[in-house]
XYZ file of C-alpha atoms in Angstrom:
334
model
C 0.000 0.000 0.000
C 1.197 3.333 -1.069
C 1.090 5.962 1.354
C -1.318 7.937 -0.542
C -3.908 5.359 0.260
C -3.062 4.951 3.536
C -3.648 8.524 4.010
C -6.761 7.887 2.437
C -7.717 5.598 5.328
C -6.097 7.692 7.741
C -8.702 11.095 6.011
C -11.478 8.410 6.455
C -10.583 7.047 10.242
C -10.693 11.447 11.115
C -13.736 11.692 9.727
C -15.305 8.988 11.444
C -13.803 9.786 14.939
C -15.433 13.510 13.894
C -19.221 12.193 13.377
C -18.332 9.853 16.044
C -17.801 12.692 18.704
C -19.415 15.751 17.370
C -22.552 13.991 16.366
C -23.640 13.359 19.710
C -23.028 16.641 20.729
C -24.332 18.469 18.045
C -27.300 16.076 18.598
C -27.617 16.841 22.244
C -27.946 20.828 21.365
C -30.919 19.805 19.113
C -32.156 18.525 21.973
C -31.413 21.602 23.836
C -35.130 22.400 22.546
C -36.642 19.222 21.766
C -35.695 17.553 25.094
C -35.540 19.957 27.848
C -38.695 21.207 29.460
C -37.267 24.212 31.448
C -34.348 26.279 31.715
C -33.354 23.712 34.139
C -32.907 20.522 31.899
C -30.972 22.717 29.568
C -28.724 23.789 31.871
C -28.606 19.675 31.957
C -28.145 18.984 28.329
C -25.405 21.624 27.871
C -23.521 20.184 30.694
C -23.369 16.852 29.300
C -21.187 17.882 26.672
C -19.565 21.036 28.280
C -15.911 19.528 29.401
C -16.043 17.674 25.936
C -17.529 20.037 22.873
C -14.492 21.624 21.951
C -12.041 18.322 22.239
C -14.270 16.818 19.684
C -13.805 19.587 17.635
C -10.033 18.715 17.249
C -10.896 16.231 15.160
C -12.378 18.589 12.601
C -9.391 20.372 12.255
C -7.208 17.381 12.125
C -9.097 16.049 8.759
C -8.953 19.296 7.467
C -5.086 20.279 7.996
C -4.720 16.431 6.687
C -6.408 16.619 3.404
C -4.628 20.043 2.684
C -1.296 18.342 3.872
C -1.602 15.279 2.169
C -4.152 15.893 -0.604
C -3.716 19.928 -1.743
C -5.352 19.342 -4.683
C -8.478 17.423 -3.338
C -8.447 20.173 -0.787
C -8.320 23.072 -2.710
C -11.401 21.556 -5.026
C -13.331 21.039 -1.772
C -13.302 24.400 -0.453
C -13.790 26.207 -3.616
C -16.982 23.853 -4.880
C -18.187 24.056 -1.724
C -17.118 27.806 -0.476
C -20.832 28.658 0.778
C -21.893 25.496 2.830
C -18.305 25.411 4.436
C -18.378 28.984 5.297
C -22.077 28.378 7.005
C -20.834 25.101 8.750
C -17.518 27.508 9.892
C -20.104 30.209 10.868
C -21.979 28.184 13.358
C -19.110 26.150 14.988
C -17.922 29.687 15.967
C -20.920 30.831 17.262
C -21.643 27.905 19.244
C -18.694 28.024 20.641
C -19.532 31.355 21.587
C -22.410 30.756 22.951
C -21.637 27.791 25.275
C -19.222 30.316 26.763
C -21.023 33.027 27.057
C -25.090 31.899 27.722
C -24.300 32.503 31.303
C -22.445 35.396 31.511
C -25.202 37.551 32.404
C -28.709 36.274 34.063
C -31.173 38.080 32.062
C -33.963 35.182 30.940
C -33.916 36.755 27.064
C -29.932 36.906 26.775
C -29.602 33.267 27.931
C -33.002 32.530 25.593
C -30.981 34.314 22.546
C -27.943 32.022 23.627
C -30.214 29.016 23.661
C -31.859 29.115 20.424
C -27.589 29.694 18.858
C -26.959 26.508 20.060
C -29.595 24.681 18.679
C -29.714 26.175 15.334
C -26.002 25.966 15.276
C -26.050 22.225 16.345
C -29.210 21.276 13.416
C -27.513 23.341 10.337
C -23.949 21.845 10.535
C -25.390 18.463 11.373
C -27.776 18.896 8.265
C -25.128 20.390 6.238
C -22.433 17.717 6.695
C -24.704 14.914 5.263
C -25.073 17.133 1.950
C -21.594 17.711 1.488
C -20.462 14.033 1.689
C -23.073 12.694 -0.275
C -22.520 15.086 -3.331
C -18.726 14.241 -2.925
C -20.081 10.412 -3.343
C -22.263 11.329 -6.132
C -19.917 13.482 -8.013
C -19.642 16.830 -8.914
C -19.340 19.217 -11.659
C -15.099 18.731 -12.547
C -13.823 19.828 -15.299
C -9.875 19.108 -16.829
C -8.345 21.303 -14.432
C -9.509 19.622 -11.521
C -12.266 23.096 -11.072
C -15.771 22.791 -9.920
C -17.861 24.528 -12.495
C -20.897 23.553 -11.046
C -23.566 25.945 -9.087
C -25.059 25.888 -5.859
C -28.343 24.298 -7.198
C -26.297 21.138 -8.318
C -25.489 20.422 -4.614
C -29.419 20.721 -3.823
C -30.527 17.400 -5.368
C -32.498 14.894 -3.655
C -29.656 12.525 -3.089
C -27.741 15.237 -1.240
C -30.841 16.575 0.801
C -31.653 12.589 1.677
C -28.136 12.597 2.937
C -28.661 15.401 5.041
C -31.485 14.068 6.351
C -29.838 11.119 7.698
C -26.965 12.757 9.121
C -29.315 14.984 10.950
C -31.429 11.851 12.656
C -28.502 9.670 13.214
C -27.045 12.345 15.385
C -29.727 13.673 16.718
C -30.648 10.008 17.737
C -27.120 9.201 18.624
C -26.622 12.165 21.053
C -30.259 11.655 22.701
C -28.558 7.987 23.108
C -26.192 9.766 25.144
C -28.461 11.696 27.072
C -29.490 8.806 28.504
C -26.070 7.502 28.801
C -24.932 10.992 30.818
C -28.067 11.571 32.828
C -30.534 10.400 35.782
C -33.960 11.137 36.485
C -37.096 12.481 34.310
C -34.541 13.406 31.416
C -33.272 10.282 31.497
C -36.330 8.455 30.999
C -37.611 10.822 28.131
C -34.187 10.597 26.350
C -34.683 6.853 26.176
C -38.061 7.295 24.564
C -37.361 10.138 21.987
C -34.065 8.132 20.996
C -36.360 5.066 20.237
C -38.720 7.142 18.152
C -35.831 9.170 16.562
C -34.085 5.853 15.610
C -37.086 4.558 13.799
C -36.746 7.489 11.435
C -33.300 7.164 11.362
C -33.771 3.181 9.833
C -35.644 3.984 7.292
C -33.727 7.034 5.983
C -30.917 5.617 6.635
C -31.406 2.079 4.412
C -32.748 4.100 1.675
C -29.643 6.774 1.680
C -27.433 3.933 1.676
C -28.794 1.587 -0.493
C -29.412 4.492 -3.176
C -25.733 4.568 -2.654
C -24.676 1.031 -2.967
C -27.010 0.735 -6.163
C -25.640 3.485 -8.012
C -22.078 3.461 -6.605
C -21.126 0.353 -4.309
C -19.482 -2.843 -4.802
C -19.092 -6.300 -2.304
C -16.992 -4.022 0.228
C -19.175 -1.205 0.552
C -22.630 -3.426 0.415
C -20.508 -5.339 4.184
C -19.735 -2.034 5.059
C -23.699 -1.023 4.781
C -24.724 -4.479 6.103
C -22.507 -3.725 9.204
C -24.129 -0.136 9.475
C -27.524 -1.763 9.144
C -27.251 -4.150 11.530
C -25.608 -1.984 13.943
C -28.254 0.786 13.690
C -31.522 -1.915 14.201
C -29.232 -3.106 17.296
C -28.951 0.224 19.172
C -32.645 0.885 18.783
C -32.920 -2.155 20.280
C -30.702 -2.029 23.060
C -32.608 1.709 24.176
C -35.920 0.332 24.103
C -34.401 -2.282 25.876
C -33.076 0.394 28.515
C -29.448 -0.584 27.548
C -27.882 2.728 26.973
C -24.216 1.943 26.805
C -24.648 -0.736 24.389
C -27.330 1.558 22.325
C -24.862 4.510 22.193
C -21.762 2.134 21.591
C -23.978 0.211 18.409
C -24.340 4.027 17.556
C -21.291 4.550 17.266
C -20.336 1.492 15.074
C -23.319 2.701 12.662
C -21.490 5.947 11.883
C -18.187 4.464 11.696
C -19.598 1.730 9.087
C -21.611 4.565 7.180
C -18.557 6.450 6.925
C -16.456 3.848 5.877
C -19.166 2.692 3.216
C -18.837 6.253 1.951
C -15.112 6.067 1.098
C -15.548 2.494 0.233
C -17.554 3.852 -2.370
C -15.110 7.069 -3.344
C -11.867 4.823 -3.641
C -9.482 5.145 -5.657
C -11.154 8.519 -5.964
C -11.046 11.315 -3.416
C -14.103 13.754 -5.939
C -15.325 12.016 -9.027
C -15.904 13.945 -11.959
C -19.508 13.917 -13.010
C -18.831 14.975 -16.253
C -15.976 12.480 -17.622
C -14.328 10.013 -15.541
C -10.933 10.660 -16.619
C -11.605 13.874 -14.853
C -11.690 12.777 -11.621
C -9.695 13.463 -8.133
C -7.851 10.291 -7.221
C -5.893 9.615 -4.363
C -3.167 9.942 -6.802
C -3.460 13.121 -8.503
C -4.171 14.910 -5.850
C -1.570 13.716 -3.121
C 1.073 15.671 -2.477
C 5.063 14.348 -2.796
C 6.174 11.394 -1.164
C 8.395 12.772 1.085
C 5.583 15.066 2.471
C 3.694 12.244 2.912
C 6.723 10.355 4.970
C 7.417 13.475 7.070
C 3.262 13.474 7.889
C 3.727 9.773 9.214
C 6.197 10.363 11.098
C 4.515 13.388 12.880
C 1.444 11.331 13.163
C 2.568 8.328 14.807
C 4.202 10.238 17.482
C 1.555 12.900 17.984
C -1.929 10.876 17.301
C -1.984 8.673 20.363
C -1.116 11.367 22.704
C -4.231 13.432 21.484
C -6.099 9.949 22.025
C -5.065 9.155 25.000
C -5.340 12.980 26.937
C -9.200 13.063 25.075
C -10.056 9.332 26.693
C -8.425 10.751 29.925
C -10.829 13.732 29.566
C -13.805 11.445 29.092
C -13.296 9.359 31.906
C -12.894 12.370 34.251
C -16.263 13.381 33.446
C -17.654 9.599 33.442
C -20.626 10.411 36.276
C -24.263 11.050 35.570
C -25.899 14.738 36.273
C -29.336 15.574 36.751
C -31.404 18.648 37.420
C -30.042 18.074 41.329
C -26.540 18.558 40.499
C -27.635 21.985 38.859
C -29.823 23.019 41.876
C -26.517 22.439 44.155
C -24.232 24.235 42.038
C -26.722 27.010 41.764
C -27.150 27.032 45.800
Protein backbone atom coordinates (compact mmCIF):
# COMPACT_ATOMS: atom_id res chain seq x y z
CA UNK A 1 0.00 0.00 0.00
CA UNK A 2 1.20 3.33 -1.07
CA UNK A 3 1.09 5.96 1.35
CA UNK A 4 -1.32 7.94 -0.54
CA UNK A 5 -3.91 5.36 0.26
CA UNK A 6 -3.06 4.95 3.54
CA UNK A 7 -3.65 8.52 4.01
CA UNK A 8 -6.76 7.89 2.44
CA UNK A 9 -7.72 5.60 5.33
CA UNK A 10 -6.10 7.69 7.74
CA UNK A 11 -8.70 11.10 6.01
CA UNK A 12 -11.48 8.41 6.46
CA UNK A 13 -10.58 7.05 10.24
CA UNK A 14 -10.69 11.45 11.11
CA UNK A 15 -13.74 11.69 9.73
CA UNK A 16 -15.30 8.99 11.44
CA UNK A 17 -13.80 9.79 14.94
CA UNK A 18 -15.43 13.51 13.89
CA UNK A 19 -19.22 12.19 13.38
CA UNK A 20 -18.33 9.85 16.04
CA UNK A 21 -17.80 12.69 18.70
CA UNK A 22 -19.41 15.75 17.37
CA UNK A 23 -22.55 13.99 16.37
CA UNK A 24 -23.64 13.36 19.71
CA UNK A 25 -23.03 16.64 20.73
CA UNK A 26 -24.33 18.47 18.05
CA UNK A 27 -27.30 16.08 18.60
CA UNK A 28 -27.62 16.84 22.24
CA UNK A 29 -27.95 20.83 21.36
CA UNK A 30 -30.92 19.81 19.11
CA UNK A 31 -32.16 18.52 21.97
CA UNK A 32 -31.41 21.60 23.84
CA UNK A 33 -35.13 22.40 22.55
CA UNK A 34 -36.64 19.22 21.77
CA UNK A 35 -35.69 17.55 25.09
CA UNK A 36 -35.54 19.96 27.85
CA UNK A 37 -38.69 21.21 29.46
CA UNK A 38 -37.27 24.21 31.45
CA UNK A 39 -34.35 26.28 31.71
CA UNK A 40 -33.35 23.71 34.14
CA UNK A 41 -32.91 20.52 31.90
CA UNK A 42 -30.97 22.72 29.57
CA UNK A 43 -28.72 23.79 31.87
CA UNK A 44 -28.61 19.67 31.96
CA UNK A 45 -28.14 18.98 28.33
CA UNK A 46 -25.41 21.62 27.87
CA UNK A 47 -23.52 20.18 30.69
CA UNK A 48 -23.37 16.85 29.30
CA UNK A 49 -21.19 17.88 26.67
CA UNK A 50 -19.57 21.04 28.28
CA UNK A 51 -15.91 19.53 29.40
CA UNK A 52 -16.04 17.67 25.94
CA UNK A 53 -17.53 20.04 22.87
CA UNK A 54 -14.49 21.62 21.95
CA UNK A 55 -12.04 18.32 22.24
CA UNK A 56 -14.27 16.82 19.68
CA UNK A 57 -13.81 19.59 17.64
CA UNK A 58 -10.03 18.72 17.25
CA UNK A 59 -10.90 16.23 15.16
CA UNK A 60 -12.38 18.59 12.60
CA UNK A 61 -9.39 20.37 12.26
CA UNK A 62 -7.21 17.38 12.12
CA UNK A 63 -9.10 16.05 8.76
CA UNK A 64 -8.95 19.30 7.47
CA UNK A 65 -5.09 20.28 8.00
CA UNK A 66 -4.72 16.43 6.69
CA UNK A 67 -6.41 16.62 3.40
CA UNK A 68 -4.63 20.04 2.68
CA UNK A 69 -1.30 18.34 3.87
CA UNK A 70 -1.60 15.28 2.17
CA UNK A 71 -4.15 15.89 -0.60
CA UNK A 72 -3.72 19.93 -1.74
CA UNK A 73 -5.35 19.34 -4.68
CA UNK A 74 -8.48 17.42 -3.34
CA UNK A 75 -8.45 20.17 -0.79
CA UNK A 76 -8.32 23.07 -2.71
CA UNK A 77 -11.40 21.56 -5.03
CA UNK A 78 -13.33 21.04 -1.77
CA UNK A 79 -13.30 24.40 -0.45
CA UNK A 80 -13.79 26.21 -3.62
CA UNK A 81 -16.98 23.85 -4.88
CA UNK A 82 -18.19 24.06 -1.72
CA UNK A 83 -17.12 27.81 -0.48
CA UNK A 84 -20.83 28.66 0.78
CA UNK A 85 -21.89 25.50 2.83
CA UNK A 86 -18.31 25.41 4.44
CA UNK A 87 -18.38 28.98 5.30
CA UNK A 88 -22.08 28.38 7.00
CA UNK A 89 -20.83 25.10 8.75
CA UNK A 90 -17.52 27.51 9.89
CA UNK A 91 -20.10 30.21 10.87
CA UNK A 92 -21.98 28.18 13.36
CA UNK A 93 -19.11 26.15 14.99
CA UNK A 94 -17.92 29.69 15.97
CA UNK A 95 -20.92 30.83 17.26
CA UNK A 96 -21.64 27.91 19.24
CA UNK A 97 -18.69 28.02 20.64
CA UNK A 98 -19.53 31.36 21.59
CA UNK A 99 -22.41 30.76 22.95
CA UNK A 100 -21.64 27.79 25.27
CA UNK A 101 -19.22 30.32 26.76
CA UNK A 102 -21.02 33.03 27.06
CA UNK A 103 -25.09 31.90 27.72
CA UNK A 104 -24.30 32.50 31.30
CA UNK A 105 -22.45 35.40 31.51
CA UNK A 106 -25.20 37.55 32.40
CA UNK A 107 -28.71 36.27 34.06
CA UNK A 108 -31.17 38.08 32.06
CA UNK A 109 -33.96 35.18 30.94
CA UNK A 110 -33.92 36.75 27.06
CA UNK A 111 -29.93 36.91 26.77
CA UNK A 112 -29.60 33.27 27.93
CA UNK A 113 -33.00 32.53 25.59
CA UNK A 114 -30.98 34.31 22.55
CA UNK A 115 -27.94 32.02 23.63
CA UNK A 116 -30.21 29.02 23.66
CA UNK A 117 -31.86 29.11 20.42
CA UNK A 118 -27.59 29.69 18.86
CA UNK A 119 -26.96 26.51 20.06
CA UNK A 120 -29.59 24.68 18.68
CA UNK A 121 -29.71 26.18 15.33
CA UNK A 122 -26.00 25.97 15.28
CA UNK A 123 -26.05 22.23 16.34
CA UNK A 124 -29.21 21.28 13.42
CA UNK A 125 -27.51 23.34 10.34
CA UNK A 126 -23.95 21.85 10.54
CA UNK A 127 -25.39 18.46 11.37
CA UNK A 128 -27.78 18.90 8.26
CA UNK A 129 -25.13 20.39 6.24
CA UNK A 130 -22.43 17.72 6.70
CA UNK A 131 -24.70 14.91 5.26
CA UNK A 132 -25.07 17.13 1.95
CA UNK A 133 -21.59 17.71 1.49
CA UNK A 134 -20.46 14.03 1.69
CA UNK A 135 -23.07 12.69 -0.28
CA UNK A 136 -22.52 15.09 -3.33
CA UNK A 137 -18.73 14.24 -2.92
CA UNK A 138 -20.08 10.41 -3.34
CA UNK A 139 -22.26 11.33 -6.13
CA UNK A 140 -19.92 13.48 -8.01
CA UNK A 141 -19.64 16.83 -8.91
CA UNK A 142 -19.34 19.22 -11.66
CA UNK A 143 -15.10 18.73 -12.55
CA UNK A 144 -13.82 19.83 -15.30
CA UNK A 145 -9.88 19.11 -16.83
CA UNK A 146 -8.35 21.30 -14.43
CA UNK A 147 -9.51 19.62 -11.52
CA UNK A 148 -12.27 23.10 -11.07
CA UNK A 149 -15.77 22.79 -9.92
CA UNK A 150 -17.86 24.53 -12.49
CA UNK A 151 -20.90 23.55 -11.05
CA UNK A 152 -23.57 25.94 -9.09
CA UNK A 153 -25.06 25.89 -5.86
CA UNK A 154 -28.34 24.30 -7.20
CA UNK A 155 -26.30 21.14 -8.32
CA UNK A 156 -25.49 20.42 -4.61
CA UNK A 157 -29.42 20.72 -3.82
CA UNK A 158 -30.53 17.40 -5.37
CA UNK A 159 -32.50 14.89 -3.65
CA UNK A 160 -29.66 12.53 -3.09
CA UNK A 161 -27.74 15.24 -1.24
CA UNK A 162 -30.84 16.58 0.80
CA UNK A 163 -31.65 12.59 1.68
CA UNK A 164 -28.14 12.60 2.94
CA UNK A 165 -28.66 15.40 5.04
CA UNK A 166 -31.49 14.07 6.35
CA UNK A 167 -29.84 11.12 7.70
CA UNK A 168 -26.97 12.76 9.12
CA UNK A 169 -29.32 14.98 10.95
CA UNK A 170 -31.43 11.85 12.66
CA UNK A 171 -28.50 9.67 13.21
CA UNK A 172 -27.05 12.34 15.39
CA UNK A 173 -29.73 13.67 16.72
CA UNK A 174 -30.65 10.01 17.74
CA UNK A 175 -27.12 9.20 18.62
CA UNK A 176 -26.62 12.16 21.05
CA UNK A 177 -30.26 11.66 22.70
CA UNK A 178 -28.56 7.99 23.11
CA UNK A 179 -26.19 9.77 25.14
CA UNK A 180 -28.46 11.70 27.07
CA UNK A 181 -29.49 8.81 28.50
CA UNK A 182 -26.07 7.50 28.80
CA UNK A 183 -24.93 10.99 30.82
CA UNK A 184 -28.07 11.57 32.83
CA UNK A 185 -30.53 10.40 35.78
CA UNK A 186 -33.96 11.14 36.48
CA UNK A 187 -37.10 12.48 34.31
CA UNK A 188 -34.54 13.41 31.42
CA UNK A 189 -33.27 10.28 31.50
CA UNK A 190 -36.33 8.46 31.00
CA UNK A 191 -37.61 10.82 28.13
CA UNK A 192 -34.19 10.60 26.35
CA UNK A 193 -34.68 6.85 26.18
CA UNK A 194 -38.06 7.29 24.56
CA UNK A 195 -37.36 10.14 21.99
CA UNK A 196 -34.06 8.13 21.00
CA UNK A 197 -36.36 5.07 20.24
CA UNK A 198 -38.72 7.14 18.15
CA UNK A 199 -35.83 9.17 16.56
CA UNK A 200 -34.08 5.85 15.61
CA UNK A 201 -37.09 4.56 13.80
CA UNK A 202 -36.75 7.49 11.43
CA UNK A 203 -33.30 7.16 11.36
CA UNK A 204 -33.77 3.18 9.83
CA UNK A 205 -35.64 3.98 7.29
CA UNK A 206 -33.73 7.03 5.98
CA UNK A 207 -30.92 5.62 6.63
CA UNK A 208 -31.41 2.08 4.41
CA UNK A 209 -32.75 4.10 1.67
CA UNK A 210 -29.64 6.77 1.68
CA UNK A 211 -27.43 3.93 1.68
CA UNK A 212 -28.79 1.59 -0.49
CA UNK A 213 -29.41 4.49 -3.18
CA UNK A 214 -25.73 4.57 -2.65
CA UNK A 215 -24.68 1.03 -2.97
CA UNK A 216 -27.01 0.74 -6.16
CA UNK A 217 -25.64 3.48 -8.01
CA UNK A 218 -22.08 3.46 -6.60
CA UNK A 219 -21.13 0.35 -4.31
CA UNK A 220 -19.48 -2.84 -4.80
CA UNK A 221 -19.09 -6.30 -2.30
CA UNK A 222 -16.99 -4.02 0.23
CA UNK A 223 -19.17 -1.21 0.55
CA UNK A 224 -22.63 -3.43 0.42
CA UNK A 225 -20.51 -5.34 4.18
CA UNK A 226 -19.73 -2.03 5.06
CA UNK A 227 -23.70 -1.02 4.78
CA UNK A 228 -24.72 -4.48 6.10
CA UNK A 229 -22.51 -3.73 9.20
CA UNK A 230 -24.13 -0.14 9.48
CA UNK A 231 -27.52 -1.76 9.14
CA UNK A 232 -27.25 -4.15 11.53
CA UNK A 233 -25.61 -1.98 13.94
CA UNK A 234 -28.25 0.79 13.69
CA UNK A 235 -31.52 -1.91 14.20
CA UNK A 236 -29.23 -3.11 17.30
CA UNK A 237 -28.95 0.22 19.17
CA UNK A 238 -32.64 0.89 18.78
CA UNK A 239 -32.92 -2.15 20.28
CA UNK A 240 -30.70 -2.03 23.06
CA UNK A 241 -32.61 1.71 24.18
CA UNK A 242 -35.92 0.33 24.10
CA UNK A 243 -34.40 -2.28 25.88
CA UNK A 244 -33.08 0.39 28.52
CA UNK A 245 -29.45 -0.58 27.55
CA UNK A 246 -27.88 2.73 26.97
CA UNK A 247 -24.22 1.94 26.81
CA UNK A 248 -24.65 -0.74 24.39
CA UNK A 249 -27.33 1.56 22.32
CA UNK A 250 -24.86 4.51 22.19
CA UNK A 251 -21.76 2.13 21.59
CA UNK A 252 -23.98 0.21 18.41
CA UNK A 253 -24.34 4.03 17.56
CA UNK A 254 -21.29 4.55 17.27
CA UNK A 255 -20.34 1.49 15.07
CA UNK A 256 -23.32 2.70 12.66
CA UNK A 257 -21.49 5.95 11.88
CA UNK A 258 -18.19 4.46 11.70
CA UNK A 259 -19.60 1.73 9.09
CA UNK A 260 -21.61 4.56 7.18
CA UNK A 261 -18.56 6.45 6.93
CA UNK A 262 -16.46 3.85 5.88
CA UNK A 263 -19.17 2.69 3.22
CA UNK A 264 -18.84 6.25 1.95
CA UNK A 265 -15.11 6.07 1.10
CA UNK A 266 -15.55 2.49 0.23
CA UNK A 267 -17.55 3.85 -2.37
CA UNK A 268 -15.11 7.07 -3.34
CA UNK A 269 -11.87 4.82 -3.64
CA UNK A 270 -9.48 5.15 -5.66
CA UNK A 271 -11.15 8.52 -5.96
CA UNK A 272 -11.05 11.32 -3.42
CA UNK A 273 -14.10 13.75 -5.94
CA UNK A 274 -15.32 12.02 -9.03
CA UNK A 275 -15.90 13.95 -11.96
CA UNK A 276 -19.51 13.92 -13.01
CA UNK A 277 -18.83 14.97 -16.25
CA UNK A 278 -15.98 12.48 -17.62
CA UNK A 279 -14.33 10.01 -15.54
CA UNK A 280 -10.93 10.66 -16.62
CA UNK A 281 -11.60 13.87 -14.85
CA UNK A 282 -11.69 12.78 -11.62
CA UNK A 283 -9.69 13.46 -8.13
CA UNK A 284 -7.85 10.29 -7.22
CA UNK A 285 -5.89 9.62 -4.36
CA UNK A 286 -3.17 9.94 -6.80
CA UNK A 287 -3.46 13.12 -8.50
CA UNK A 288 -4.17 14.91 -5.85
CA UNK A 289 -1.57 13.72 -3.12
CA UNK A 290 1.07 15.67 -2.48
CA UNK A 291 5.06 14.35 -2.80
CA UNK A 292 6.17 11.39 -1.16
CA UNK A 293 8.39 12.77 1.09
CA UNK A 294 5.58 15.07 2.47
CA UNK A 295 3.69 12.24 2.91
CA UNK A 296 6.72 10.36 4.97
CA UNK A 297 7.42 13.48 7.07
CA UNK A 298 3.26 13.47 7.89
CA UNK A 299 3.73 9.77 9.21
CA UNK A 300 6.20 10.36 11.10
CA UNK A 301 4.51 13.39 12.88
CA UNK A 302 1.44 11.33 13.16
CA UNK A 303 2.57 8.33 14.81
CA UNK A 304 4.20 10.24 17.48
CA UNK A 305 1.56 12.90 17.98
CA UNK A 306 -1.93 10.88 17.30
CA UNK A 307 -1.98 8.67 20.36
CA UNK A 308 -1.12 11.37 22.70
CA UNK A 309 -4.23 13.43 21.48
CA UNK A 310 -6.10 9.95 22.03
CA UNK A 311 -5.07 9.15 25.00
CA UNK A 312 -5.34 12.98 26.94
CA UNK A 313 -9.20 13.06 25.08
CA UNK A 314 -10.06 9.33 26.69
CA UNK A 315 -8.42 10.75 29.93
CA UNK A 316 -10.83 13.73 29.57
CA UNK A 317 -13.80 11.44 29.09
CA UNK A 318 -13.30 9.36 31.91
CA UNK A 319 -12.89 12.37 34.25
CA UNK A 320 -16.26 13.38 33.45
CA UNK A 321 -17.65 9.60 33.44
CA UNK A 322 -20.63 10.41 36.28
CA UNK A 323 -24.26 11.05 35.57
CA UNK A 324 -25.90 14.74 36.27
CA UNK A 325 -29.34 15.57 36.75
CA UNK A 326 -31.40 18.65 37.42
CA UNK A 327 -30.04 18.07 41.33
CA UNK A 328 -26.54 18.56 40.50
CA UNK A 329 -27.63 21.99 38.86
CA UNK A 330 -29.82 23.02 41.88
CA UNK A 331 -26.52 22.44 44.16
CA UNK A 332 -24.23 24.23 42.04
CA UNK A 333 -26.72 27.01 41.76
CA UNK A 334 -27.15 27.03 45.80
Amino acid sequence: MELHDIWFVVIAVLWTGYFFLEGFDFGVGVLSKLLARNRVEKRVLINTIGPVWDGNEVWLLTAGGATFAAFPDWYATLFSGFYLPLLVILVCLIVRGVAFEYRAKRPEEKWQHNWEQAIFWTSLIPAFLWGVAFANIVRGLRIDATKEYVGTMADLLNPFALLGGLVTLTLFTFHGAVFTALKTVGDIRVRARKLALTLGLVTVVLSLGFLGWLQVSRGDGTSLVAMAVAAVALVGAVGAIKAGREGWSFALSGVTIAAAVAMLFLTLFPNVMPSSLNPDWSLTVTNSASSPYTLKIMTWCAAIAAPLVMLYQGWTYWVFRKRIGTQHIADAAH
